[in-house]
Amino acid sequence: MSVIVQDWSAVEDAADGARGEARGGMRAEIWSDLEAVEALWRDLENGAGCLATPYQRFDWVAAYLHGATPGTLRVLVLRGECGRPRLLLPLVVTREHGVRIARVVGGTHANYHLPLFASREAAAVSTEDLLGLLVRLAPAAGIDLYVLSHQPRTWNGAVNPLAIRARPGANDAYGLQLGPDPEATVRRAFSADARKKLRSKEKRLVEAVGPIDYRRAGTRAEAEAYLSGFYAHKAARFASQGIADPYAAEPIRRFLAAASDPETGAPAVELHALVARASGRILAIFGGAVDGDRFSGMMTAFDPDPDLARCSPGDLLLHHLVRDQTARGRRAFDLGVGEARYKSSICDETIELTELVLPVSLRGHLFGFAAGCVTGLRARIKRDPRLWALAQRVRRLRRS
């Protein structure tokens, strides 16, 4: 089913029972059937000039919807005057406290919620026109409020129109531009002192567990084994911190299993592991969403054994991963949203993130005001070292 917008008035299309709106020579459609929009979506993402993140790949979104997302799917497609798709934005609508809220598919598992643009020229769409279409489409799509988080201010040098009127998000993300030469890229990301320490730690790790291998999941069985190791390591870490394990839920596990299955062709999520050769013990795991140009870190874990943790298996795997991705021709690498020592130590790029709260109905305005206040407060706390340190102390006291 699609909703087509023409001349700012709802119309009925005898061919598919569609309704819709248009503005500034643009036409918008809303699709609720993923299979019906698949061919259009794949054509758009495979276009030579496409501007998108790995989280807007059809395969990533399809895997997420298959496993993890409750709610109603709404895929916004914006076409230009010639009828060619210019923008695609996958949304899921959920009801919270009686308010129908539209968010980009992926939730916190997607580092970036950028729309999929056909080209840089398509990304130059007027913010006023785009927001106007979102507002006008909302009643037909059953939306009271848009909460579009993790919107990068820019992507590959192009300005994101949804970020122009948005407020800063609670966190930014951190990335590394990869060069053509793997060794040169590794030397740029890791200082000589850091590389020396990692060689020493790798030697100690081999003394403890025997020869080790750096592997990428190439079969379904390997992917399942790496995910099992990841879940076990994460469960131990969350338990030690008194935090509920978000990866324990079956829907998330279904999503990751579907997204990382190498036997589907080109998996939406790549899994890399550091493994003890003789025993098969998984020492560290790193998973990331991928497209032709970028590896975007989604998840990482390492063996909690204190004797092994002192050998920094996660850092060893990260060092190898940067070399591997460069050698395979990817041009960008990022470690996702949020502050962490291992991110700041190698990344040379800050990816500024924003959140757009766009209310449509009266209920949406009331809920949106509260949501905006929460986002603003969270951003202020996380971006102020003193407030963030205080928040961490309060959190530890609550757990004790």
XYZ file of C-alpha atoms in Angstrom, residues 20 376 381:
3
model
C -1.234 11.412 -1.065
C 18.146 18.620 26.014
C 24.717 16.281 31.197
